[in-house]
Amino acid sequence: MKSKKVCILTQPLWNNYGALLQAWALQRVIEQAGFEVVTDLFPKRFNSFWFNACDTAKRAVAHYLLGRRSVNPFPRRESRKEWNEISEHTSRFVQNNIKTIDFFEGNTKPRQEIVECFDTFVVGSDQVWRRDYGRVESYFCDFDSANRAKKIAYAASFGLSKWQYNEQETERLRLLAKRFAALSVRESDAVELCEKYLDTKATNVLDPTLLLKSKDYIELIEKNKEVLPQGGMMTYLLDKTPRKLALQKQLEDKLQLKSFSVMPERVLGKDTRHFDNRCVYPAVEKWIEGFWKADFVLTDSFHGTVFAIIFHKPFVVVANPDRGLSRFVSLLSLYGLENRLVSEQSDISFDILQQPIDYAATENKLSEERERSLQFLIGNLEQ
């Protein structure tokens, strides 16, 4: 069955730059191939006062009485007004660049009449199959009980190299995986996980952001009226530990570069409990421009690494095991750049910094992988 109307199911389109851009890239590629496509928005929803009060009580019991110190008993919850202000620029990017639908409408499963609007569901990319990132059955399309629509997984990620599900959950996911017409994953070790636990063959493909070229992102940048100064070291650190900040200072001294960041100065609920303008996320276009104009990139982010590669920048990646290390290893090993991944506990070797990256060879390999990945995606949509 050739696809006509396509719905992409991915992580929520909120304030994660990488998640937003992989969603934009995947929709753009499918749309350019001639399909009618929308992406699930999964809008932010706000709980009632009583729900939050009960949740706080449960957290307090877990923290103080059960001794679970990792549970925050009094989390900072954004109000709707605060969220709208924090997300002003990222929401505008979604509104202007991504065709969306509220597919689940806040429920565990969508209404059947919404499901029947689509011929094909494309699941991916990003960590849609990571246990603690959402209801994983939704990203195995359990809502299509009649199995009427075509299902394709594109660059889906488990996030971790080890299996996260118990025997009962595994059996359920195995049955759902069998319904997919084609299944691909973003990390090489995920191929083995699918074969071992889901009894399904999976193809290793590129993250959607790598399906596009630098010129596609430069077109986005040129729409942004705010211009960044040229040069410096772009730092994109999702977890600013004291050790990572020390590594940042080490790089500044060795490279004689001033660092800059395109991120909120303070993250509400993480860096501060007080809301002000410093909590607002900068424009997505400005974030991309940071990589484009940088002389060097320091990051602990998968998509931070991707955009350093897209714009041919020298870079260092600080290992981030809690957010999923396998995706970094899989990406870097593809281009022979494993030496760019460093441990948070070790100093950065100046020898690495002096070794230029052969981006001509990297681009040749990327072109091959891009063609192969596009053939998988578009070929399966057209069947």
mmCIF file of N, CA, C and O in Angstrom, residues 16-101:
data_model
loop_
_atom_site.group_PDB
_atom_site.id
_atom_site.type_symbol
_atom_site.label_atom_id
_atom_site.label_comp_id
_atom_site.label_asym_id
_atom_site.label_seq_id
_atom_site.Cartn_x
_atom_site.Cartn_y
_atom_site.Cartn_z
ATOM 1 N N ASN A 16 13.481 21.134 23.404
ATOM 2 C CA ASN A 16 14.738 20.454 23.120
ATOM 3 C C ASN A 16 15.087 20.720 21.651
ATOM 4 O O ASN A 16 14.374 20.294 20.745
ATOM 5 N N TYR A 17 16.191 21.443 21.427
ATOM 6 C CA TYR A 17 16.547 21.854 20.069
ATOM 7 C C TYR A 17 16.753 20.664 19.144
ATOM 8 O O TYR A 17 16.281 20.662 17.994
ATOM 9 N N GLY A 18 17.447 19.641 19.609
ATOM 10 C CA GLY A 18 17.678 18.472 18.775
ATOM 11 C C GLY A 18 16.387 17.769 18.404
ATOM 12 O O GLY A 18 16.196 17.356 17.251
ATOM 13 N N ALA A 19 15.491 17.627 19.385
ATOM 14 C CA ALA A 19 14.209 16.968 19.129
ATOM 15 C C ALA A 19 13.380 17.758 18.113
ATOM 16 O O ALA A 19 12.737 17.178 17.226
ATOM 17 N N LEU A 20 13.400 19.069 18.224
ATOM 18 C CA LEU A 20 12.650 19.911 17.289
ATOM 19 C C LEU A 20 13.203 19.792 15.868
ATOM 20 O O LEU A 20 12.445 19.669 14.901
ATOM 21 N N LEU A 21 14.524 19.802 15.758
ATOM 22 C CA LEU A 21 15.124 19.802 14.422
ATOM 23 C C LEU A 21 15.067 18.439 13.750
ATOM 24 O O LEU A 21 14.932 18.353 12.529
ATOM 25 N N GLN A 22 15.126 17.352 14.532
ATOM 26 C CA GLN A 22 14.966 16.043 13.895
ATOM 27 C C GLN A 22 13.532 15.873 13.404
ATOM 28 O O GLN A 22 13.305 15.258 12.358
ATOM 29 N N ALA A 23 12.567 16.432 14.137
ATOM 30 C CA ALA A 23 11.167 16.364 13.712
ATOM 31 C C ALA A 23 10.961 17.174 12.436
ATOM 32 O O ALA A 23 10.279 16.736 11.502
ATOM 33 N N TRP A 24 11.546 18.379 12.406
ATOM 34 C CA TRP A 24 11.441 19.225 11.213
ATOM 35 C C TRP A 24 12.093 18.551 10.012
ATOM 36 O O TRP A 24 11.522 18.531 8.912
ATOM 37 N N ALA A 25 13.274 17.991 10.220
ATOM 38 C CA ALA A 25 14.000 17.370 9.119
ATOM 39 C C ALA A 25 13.255 16.164 8.559
ATOM 40 O O ALA A 25 13.149 15.996 7.330
ATOM 41 N N LEU A 26 12.717 15.321 9.431
ATOM 42 C CA LEU A 26 12.011 14.123 8.970
ATOM 43 C C LEU A 26 10.755 14.506 8.186
ATOM 44 O O LEU A 26 10.478 13.936 7.118
ATOM 45 N N GLN A 27 10.000 15.478 8.712
ATOM 46 C CA GLN A 27 8.803 15.902 7.988
ATOM 47 C C GLN A 27 9.177 16.519 6.641
ATOM 48 O O GLN A 27 8.520 16.265 5.628
ATOM 49 N N ARG A 28 10.224 17.319 6.619
ATOM 50 C CA ARG A 28 10.651 17.982 5.380
ATOM 51 C C ARG A 28 11.037 16.961 4.311
ATOM 52 O O ARG A 28 10.653 17.087 3.147
ATOM 53 N N VAL A 29 11.786 15.938 4.694
ATOM 54 C CA VAL A 29 12.222 14.914 3.741
ATOM 55 C C VAL A 29 11.025 14.158 3.172
ATOM 56 O O VAL A 29 10.937 13.927 1.956
ATOM 57 N N ILE A 30 10.089 13.777 4.032
ATOM 58 C CA ILE A 30 8.905 13.032 3.572
ATOM 59 C C ILE A 30 8.027 13.919 2.690
ATOM 60 O O ILE A 30 7.496 13.480 1.664
ATOM 61 N N GLU A 31 7.903 15.172 3.067
ATOM 62 C CA GLU A 31 7.094 16.117 2.285
ATOM 63 C C GLU A 31 7.716 16.353 0.914
ATOM 64 O O GLU A 31 7.007 16.409 -0.102
ATOM 65 N N GLN A 32 9.044 16.486 0.863
ATOM 66 C CA GLN A 32 9.727 16.704 -0.411
ATOM 67 C C GLN A 32 9.576 15.511 -1.344
ATOM 68 O O GLN A 32 9.679 15.661 -2.573
ATOM 69 N N ALA A 33 9.327 14.332 -0.766
ATOM 70 C CA ALA A 33 9.127 13.133 -1.581
ATOM 71 C C ALA A 33 7.699 13.044 -2.126
ATOM 72 O O ALA A 33 7.373 12.094 -2.842
ATOM 73 N N GLY A 34 6.859 14.020 -1.772
ATOM 74 C CA GLY A 34 5.524 14.094 -2.354
ATOM 75 C C GLY A 34 4.392 13.573 -1.499
ATOM 76 O O GLY A 34 3.268 13.393 -1.993
ATOM 77 N N PHE A 35 4.632 13.355 -0.200
ATOM 78 C CA PHE A 35 3.588 12.829 0.676
ATOM 79 C C PHE A 35 2.963 13.942 1.507
ATOM 80 O O PHE A 35 3.610 14.948 1.827
ATOM 81 N N GLU A 36 1.721 13.733 1.885
ATOM 82 C CA GLU A 36 1.022 14.637 2.801
ATOM 83 C C GLU A 36 1.330 14.168 4.218
ATOM 84 O O GLU A 36 0.993 13.040 4.586
ATOM 85 N N VAL A 37 1.946 15.017 5.032
ATOM 86 C CA VAL A 37 2.477 14.557 6.318
ATOM 87 C C VAL A 37 2.261 15.586 7.420
ATOM 88 O O VAL A 37 2.358 16.792 7.193
ATOM 89 N N VAL A 38 1.931 15.085 8.613
ATOM 90 C CA VAL A 38 1.849 15.905 9.822
ATOM 91 C C VAL A 38 2.608 15.181 10.932
ATOM 92 O O VAL A 38 2.861 13.983 10.854
ATOM 93 N N THR A 39 2.961 15.943 11.965
ATOM 94 C CA THR A 39 3.702 15.389 13.111
ATOM 95 C C THR A 39 2.899 15.604 14.384
ATOM 96 O O THR A 39 2.320 16.677 14.587
ATOM 97 N N ASP A 40 2.883 14.585 15.238
ATOM 98 C CA ASP A 40 2.176 14.714 16.515
ATOM 99 C C ASP A 40 2.847 15.788 17.366
ATOM 100 O O ASP A 40 4.033 15.707 17.669
ATOM 101 N N LEU A 41 2.078 16.776 17.773
ATOM 102 C CA LEU A 41 2.610 17.894 18.560
ATOM 103 C C LEU A 41 2.862 17.505 20.013
ATOM 104 O O LEU A 41 3.795 17.973 20.641
ATOM 105 N N PHE A 42 2.004 16.647 20.547
ATOM 106 C CA PHE A 42 2.068 16.255 21.955
ATOM 107 C C PHE A 42 2.210 17.509 22.832
ATOM 108 O O PHE A 42 3.217 17.696 23.531
ATOM 109 N N PRO A 43 1.207 18.401 22.792
ATOM 110 C CA PRO A 43 1.338 19.680 23.506
ATOM 111 C C PRO A 43 1.446 19.501 25.013
ATOM 112 O O PRO A 43 0.971 18.515 25.581
ATOM 113 N N LYS A 44 2.095 20.457 25.636
ATOM 114 C CA LYS A 44 2.244 20.460 27.094
ATOM 115 C C LYS A 44 0.875 20.607 27.741
ATOM 116 O O LYS A 44 0.072 21.448 27.360
ATOM 117 N N ARG A 45 0.619 19.755 28.723
ATOM 118 C CA ARG A 45 -0.644 19.837 29.448
ATOM 119 C C ARG A 45 -0.358 20.085 30.923
ATOM 120 O O ARG A 45 0.674 19.682 31.446
ATOM 121 N N PHE A 46 -1.306 20.735 31.583
ATOM 122 C CA PHE A 46 -1.091 21.184 32.954
ATOM 123 C C PHE A 46 -2.098 20.520 33.883
ATOM 124 O O PHE A 46 -3.300 20.520 33.615
ATOM 125 N N ASN A 47 -1.575 19.938 34.958
ATOM 126 C CA ASN A 47 -2.418 19.217 35.907
ATOM 127 C C ASN A 47 -3.174 20.187 36.811
ATOM 128 O O ASN A 47 -2.786 21.343 36.992
ATOM 129 N N SER A 48 -4.245 19.662 37.405
ATOM 130 C CA SER A 48 -5.036 20.470 38.323
ATOM 131 C C SER A 48 -4.283 20.676 39.647
ATOM 132 O O SER A 48 -3.302 19.985 39.941
ATOM 133 N N PHE A 49 -4.770 21.618 40.434
ATOM 134 C CA PHE A 49 -4.171 21.882 41.745
ATOM 135 C C PHE A 49 -4.183 20.623 42.600
ATOM 136 O O PHE A 49 -3.200 20.300 43.281
ATOM 137 N N TRP A 50 -5.303 19.876 42.585
ATOM 138 C CA TRP A 50 -5.437 18.702 43.444
ATOM 139 C C TRP A 50 -4.515 17.567 42.993
ATOM 140 O O TRP A 50 -3.962 16.841 43.810
ATOM 141 N N PHE A 51 -4.358 17.432 41.688
ATOM 142 C CA PHE A 51 -3.429 16.410 41.188
ATOM 143 C C PHE A 51 -2.015 16.712 41.659
ATOM 144 O O PHE A 51 -1.305 15.823 42.137
ATOM 145 N N ASN A 52 -1.599 17.976 41.524
ATOM 146 C CA ASN A 52 -0.254 18.366 41.951
ATOM 147 C C ASN A 52 -0.068 18.195 43.450
ATOM 148 O O ASN A 52 1.007 17.793 43.917
ATOM 149 N N ALA A 53 -1.128 18.486 44.223
ATOM 150 C CA ALA A 53 -1.039 18.340 45.677
ATOM 151 C C ALA A 53 -0.847 16.875 46.063
ATOM 152 O O ALA A 53 -0.017 16.550 46.933
ATOM 153 N N CYS A 54 -1.583 15.981 45.397
ATOM 154 C CA CYS A 54 -1.437 14.540 45.678
ATOM 155 C C CYS A 54 -0.061 14.035 45.267
ATOM 156 O O CYS A 54 0.565 13.235 45.969
ATOM 157 N N ASP A 55 0.411 14.528 44.129
ATOM 158 C CA ASP A 55 1.732 14.113 43.653
ATOM 159 C C ASP A 55 2.824 14.568 44.611
ATOM 160 O O ASP A 55 3.761 13.813 44.923
ATOM 161 N N THR A 56 2.702 15.787 45.136
ATOM 162 C CA THR A 56 3.676 16.298 46.098
ATOM 163 C C THR A 56 3.664 15.468 47.374
ATOM 164 O O THR A 56 4.719 15.159 47.947
ATOM 165 N N ALA A 57 2.459 15.063 47.832
ATOM 166 C CA ALA A 57 2.348 14.233 49.036
ATOM 167 C C ALA A 57 3.043 12.881 48.833
ATOM 168 O O ALA A 57 3.774 12.395 49.713
ATOM 169 N N LYS A 58 2.851 12.274 47.669
ATOM 170 C CA LYS A 58 3.491 10.987 47.362
ATOM 171 C C LYS A 58 5.007 11.137 47.321
ATOM 172 O O LYS A 58 5.753 10.280 47.814
ATOM 173 N N ARG A 59 5.465 12.241 46.740
ATOM 174 C CA ARG A 59 6.896 12.491 46.656
ATOM 175 C C ARG A 59 7.506 12.680 48.046
ATOM 176 O O ARG A 59 8.613 12.196 48.324
ATOM 177 N N ALA A 60 6.786 13.386 48.902
ATOM 178 C CA ALA A 60 7.277 13.628 50.260
ATOM 179 C C ALA A 60 7.402 12.313 51.035
ATOM 180 O O ALA A 60 8.382 12.094 51.767
ATOM 181 N N VAL A 61 6.421 11.428 50.868
ATOM 182 C CA VAL A 61 6.468 10.133 51.536
ATOM 183 C C VAL A 61 7.665 9.321 51.031
ATOM 184 O O VAL A 61 8.411 8.722 51.806
ATOM 185 N N ALA A 62 7.842 9.321 49.709
ATOM 186 C CA ALA A 62 8.948 8.564 49.118
ATOM 187 C C ALA A 62 10.302 9.104 49.587
ATOM 188 O O ALA A 62 11.221 8.334 49.897
ATOM 189 N N HIS A 63 10.413 10.423 49.663
ATOM 190 C CA HIS A 63 11.692 11.044 50.012
ATOM 191 C C HIS A 63 12.011 10.918 51.503
ATOM 192 O O HIS A 63 13.100 10.469 51.882
ATOM 193 N N TYR A 64 11.027 11.301 52.352
ATOM 194 C CA TYR A 64 11.297 11.393 53.788
ATOM 195 C C TYR A 64 11.056 10.080 54.546
ATOM 196 O O TYR A 64 11.796 9.741 55.462
ATOM 197 N N LEU A 65 9.995 9.345 54.185
ATOM 198 C CA LEU A 65 9.646 8.133 54.927
ATOM 199 C C LEU A 65 10.282 6.876 54.351
ATOM 200 O O LEU A 65 10.664 5.967 55.093
ATOM 201 N N LEU A 66 10.381 6.827 53.004
ATOM 202 C CA LEU A 66 10.931 5.630 52.371
ATOM 203 C C LEU A 66 12.416 5.776 52.050
ATOM 204 O O LEU A 66 13.045 4.822 51.598
ATOM 205 N N GLY A 67 12.946 6.951 52.285
ATOM 206 C CA GLY A 67 14.381 7.162 52.107
ATOM 207 C C GLY A 67 14.853 7.220 50.674
ATOM 208 O O GLY A 67 16.039 7.031 50.392
ATOM 209 N N ARG A 68 13.952 7.492 49.722
ATOM 210 C CA ARG A 68 14.331 7.587 48.313
ATOM 211 C C ARG A 68 14.779 9.015 48.023
ATOM 212 O O ARG A 68 14.015 9.858 47.569
ATOM 213 N N ARG A 69 16.038 9.292 48.317
ATOM 214 C CA ARG A 69 16.552 10.663 48.267
ATOM 215 C C ARG A 69 16.616 11.243 46.865
ATOM 216 O O ARG A 69 16.703 12.462 46.706
ATOM 217 N N SER A 70 16.582 10.383 45.847
ATOM 218 C CA SER A 70 16.619 10.897 44.477
ATOM 219 C C SER A 70 15.297 11.535 44.063
ATOM 220 O O SER A 70 15.236 12.267 43.071
ATOM 221 N N VAL A 71 14.222 11.264 44.828
ATOM 222 C CA VAL A 71 12.908 11.835 44.519
ATOM 223 C C VAL A 71 12.834 13.243 45.085
ATOM 224 O O VAL A 71 13.034 13.462 46.275
ATOM 225 N N ASN A 72 12.567 14.203 44.228
ATOM 226 C CA ASN A 72 12.417 15.603 44.658
ATOM 227 C C ASN A 72 11.041 15.778 45.289
ATOM 228 O O ASN A 72 10.022 15.656 44.601
ATOM 229 N N PRO A 73 10.964 16.079 46.603
ATOM 230 C CA PRO A 73 9.648 16.167 47.244
ATOM 231 C C PRO A 73 8.851 17.401 46.842
ATOM 232 O O PRO A 73 7.621 17.394 46.909
ATOM 233 N N PHE A 74 9.532 18.454 46.427
ATOM 234 C CA PHE A 74 8.837 19.696 46.078
ATOM 235 C C PHE A 74 9.342 20.235 44.738
ATOM 236 O O PHE A 74 10.048 21.244 44.689
ATOM 237 N N PRO A 75 8.975 19.565 43.642
ATOM 238 C CA PRO A 75 9.447 20.021 42.330
ATOM 239 C C PRO A 75 8.828 21.362 41.948
ATOM 240 O O PRO A 75 7.703 21.669 42.337
ATOM 241 N N ARG A 76 9.567 22.135 41.185
ATOM 242 C CA ARG A 76 9.069 23.423 40.690
ATOM 243 C C ARG A 76 8.253 23.164 39.435
ATOM 244 O O ARG A 76 8.738 22.624 38.451
ATOM 245 N N ARG A 77 6.974 23.521 39.452
ATOM 246 C CA ARG A 77 6.088 23.277 38.314
ATOM 247 C C ARG A 77 5.770 24.600 37.627
ATOM 248 O O ARG A 77 5.291 25.539 38.267
ATOM 249 N N GLU A 78 6.024 24.656 36.323
ATOM 250 C CA GLU A 78 5.719 25.889 35.595
ATOM 251 C C GLU A 78 4.215 26.081 35.479
ATOM 252 O O GLU A 78 3.463 25.125 35.299
ATOM 253 N N SER A 79 3.776 27.319 35.558
ATOM 254 C CA SER A 79 2.388 27.636 35.259
ATOM 255 C C SER A 79 2.235 27.708 33.742
ATOM 256 O O SER A 79 3.227 27.757 33.003
ATOM 257 N N ARG A 80 1.009 27.720 33.283
ATOM 258 C CA ARG A 80 0.768 27.823 31.841
ATOM 259 C C ARG A 80 1.376 29.121 31.289
ATOM 260 O O ARG A 80 1.969 29.136 30.210
ATOM 261 N N LYS A 81 1.217 30.210 32.029
ATOM 262 C CA LYS A 81 1.746 31.501 31.589
ATOM 263 C C LYS A 81 3.277 31.457 31.496
ATOM 264 O O LYS A 81 3.872 31.930 30.529
ATOM 265 N N GLU A 82 3.922 30.877 32.518
ATOM 266 C CA GLU A 82 5.380 30.770 32.497
ATOM 267 C C GLU A 82 5.850 29.906 31.327
ATOM 268 O O GLU A 82 6.818 30.242 30.639
ATOM 269 N N TRP A 83 5.170 28.776 31.116
ATOM 270 C CA TRP A 83 5.541 27.880 30.031
ATOM 271 C C TRP A 83 5.443 28.584 28.676
ATOM 272 O O TRP A 83 6.328 28.442 27.825
ATOM 273 N N ASN A 84 4.379 29.344 28.475
ATOM 274 C CA ASN A 84 4.201 30.056 27.209
ATOM 275 C C ASN A 84 5.327 31.063 26.980
ATOM 276 O O ASN A 84 5.785 31.253 25.840
ATOM 277 N N GLU A 85 5.772 31.719 28.036
ATOM 278 C CA GLU A 85 6.862 32.686 27.903
ATOM 279 C C GLU A 85 8.197 31.982 27.676
ATOM 280 O O GLU A 85 8.999 32.403 26.838
ATOM 281 N N ILE A 86 8.441 30.909 28.421
ATOM 282 C CA ILE A 86 9.681 30.137 28.256
ATOM 283 C C ILE A 86 9.795 29.607 26.831
ATOM 284 O O ILE A 86 10.879 29.590 26.240
ATOM 285 N N SER A 87 8.665 29.188 26.270
ATOM 286 C CA SER A 87 8.639 28.503 24.973
ATOM 287 C C SER A 87 8.267 29.423 23.819
ATOM 288 O O SER A 87 7.959 28.936 22.727
ATOM 289 N N GLU A 88 8.323 30.711 24.034
ATOM 290 C CA GLU A 88 7.866 31.661 23.009
ATOM 291 C C GLU A 88 8.540 31.418 21.662
ATOM 292 O O GLU A 88 7.886 31.317 20.623
ATOM 293 N N HIS A 89 9.861 31.309 21.645
ATOM 294 C CA HIS A 89 10.599 31.195 20.387
ATOM 295 C C HIS A 89 10.547 29.784 19.818
ATOM 296 O O HIS A 89 10.430 29.609 18.595
ATOM 297 N N THR A 90 10.631 28.775 20.669
ATOM 298 C CA THR A 90 10.569 27.394 20.174
ATOM 299 C C THR A 90 9.172 27.076 19.642
ATOM 300 O O THR A 90 9.025 26.383 18.635
ATOM 301 N N SER A 91 8.135 27.606 20.291
ATOM 302 C CA SER A 91 6.769 27.391 19.804
ATOM 303 C C SER A 91 6.564 28.061 18.453
ATOM 304 O O SER A 91 5.894 27.517 17.571
ATOM 305 N N ARG A 92 7.166 29.224 18.283
ATOM 306 C CA ARG A 92 7.046 29.924 17.005
ATOM 307 C C ARG A 92 7.717 29.117 15.890
ATOM 308 O O ARG A 92 7.213 29.055 14.769
ATOM 309 N N PHE A 93 8.846 28.479 16.212
ATOM 310 C CA PHE A 93 9.519 27.648 15.211
ATOM 311 C C PHE A 93 8.600 26.514 14.764
ATOM 312 O O PHE A 93 8.485 26.230 13.565
ATOM 313 N N VAL A 94 7.955 25.864 15.717
ATOM 314 C CA VAL A 94 7.040 24.770 15.383
ATOM 315 C C VAL A 94 5.884 25.284 14.536
ATOM 316 O O VAL A 94 5.544 24.704 13.492
ATOM 317 N N GLN A 95 5.289 26.392 14.945
ATOM 318 C CA GLN A 95 4.140 26.952 14.217
ATOM 319 C C GLN A 95 4.501 27.321 12.783
ATOM 320 O O GLN A 95 3.702 27.130 11.858
ATOM 321 N N ASN A 96 5.717 27.828 12.581
ATOM 322 C CA ASN A 96 6.116 28.315 11.258
ATOM 323 C C ASN A 96 6.694 27.228 10.353
ATOM 324 O O ASN A 96 6.717 27.414 9.132
ATOM 325 N N ASN A 97 7.149 26.131 10.936
ATOM 326 C CA ASN A 97 7.919 25.181 10.134
ATOM 327 C C ASN A 97 7.439 23.739 10.159
ATOM 328 O O ASN A 97 7.883 22.948 9.322
ATOM 329 N N ILE A 98 6.590 23.358 11.113
ATOM 330 C CA ILE A 98 6.174 21.959 11.224
ATOM 331 C C ILE A 98 4.648 21.870 11.229
ATOM 332 O O ILE A 98 3.984 22.525 12.037
ATOM 333 N N LYS A 99 4.094 21.077 10.322
ATOM 334 C CA LYS A 99 2.648 20.839 10.312
ATOM 335 C C LYS A 99 2.333 19.819 11.401
ATOM 336 O O LYS A 99 2.894 18.722 11.401
ATOM 337 N N THR A 100 1.446 20.182 12.308
ATOM 338 C CA THR A 100 1.238 19.341 13.485
ATOM 339 C C THR A 100 -0.224 18.936 13.664
ATOM 340 O O THR A 100 -1.137 19.530 13.082
ATOM 341 N N ILE A 101 -0.391 17.930 14.520
ATOM 342 C CA ILE A 101 -1.709 17.480 14.950
ATOM 343 C C ILE A 101 -1.599 17.046 16.404
ATOM 344 O O ILE A 101 -0.562 16.509 16.813
#
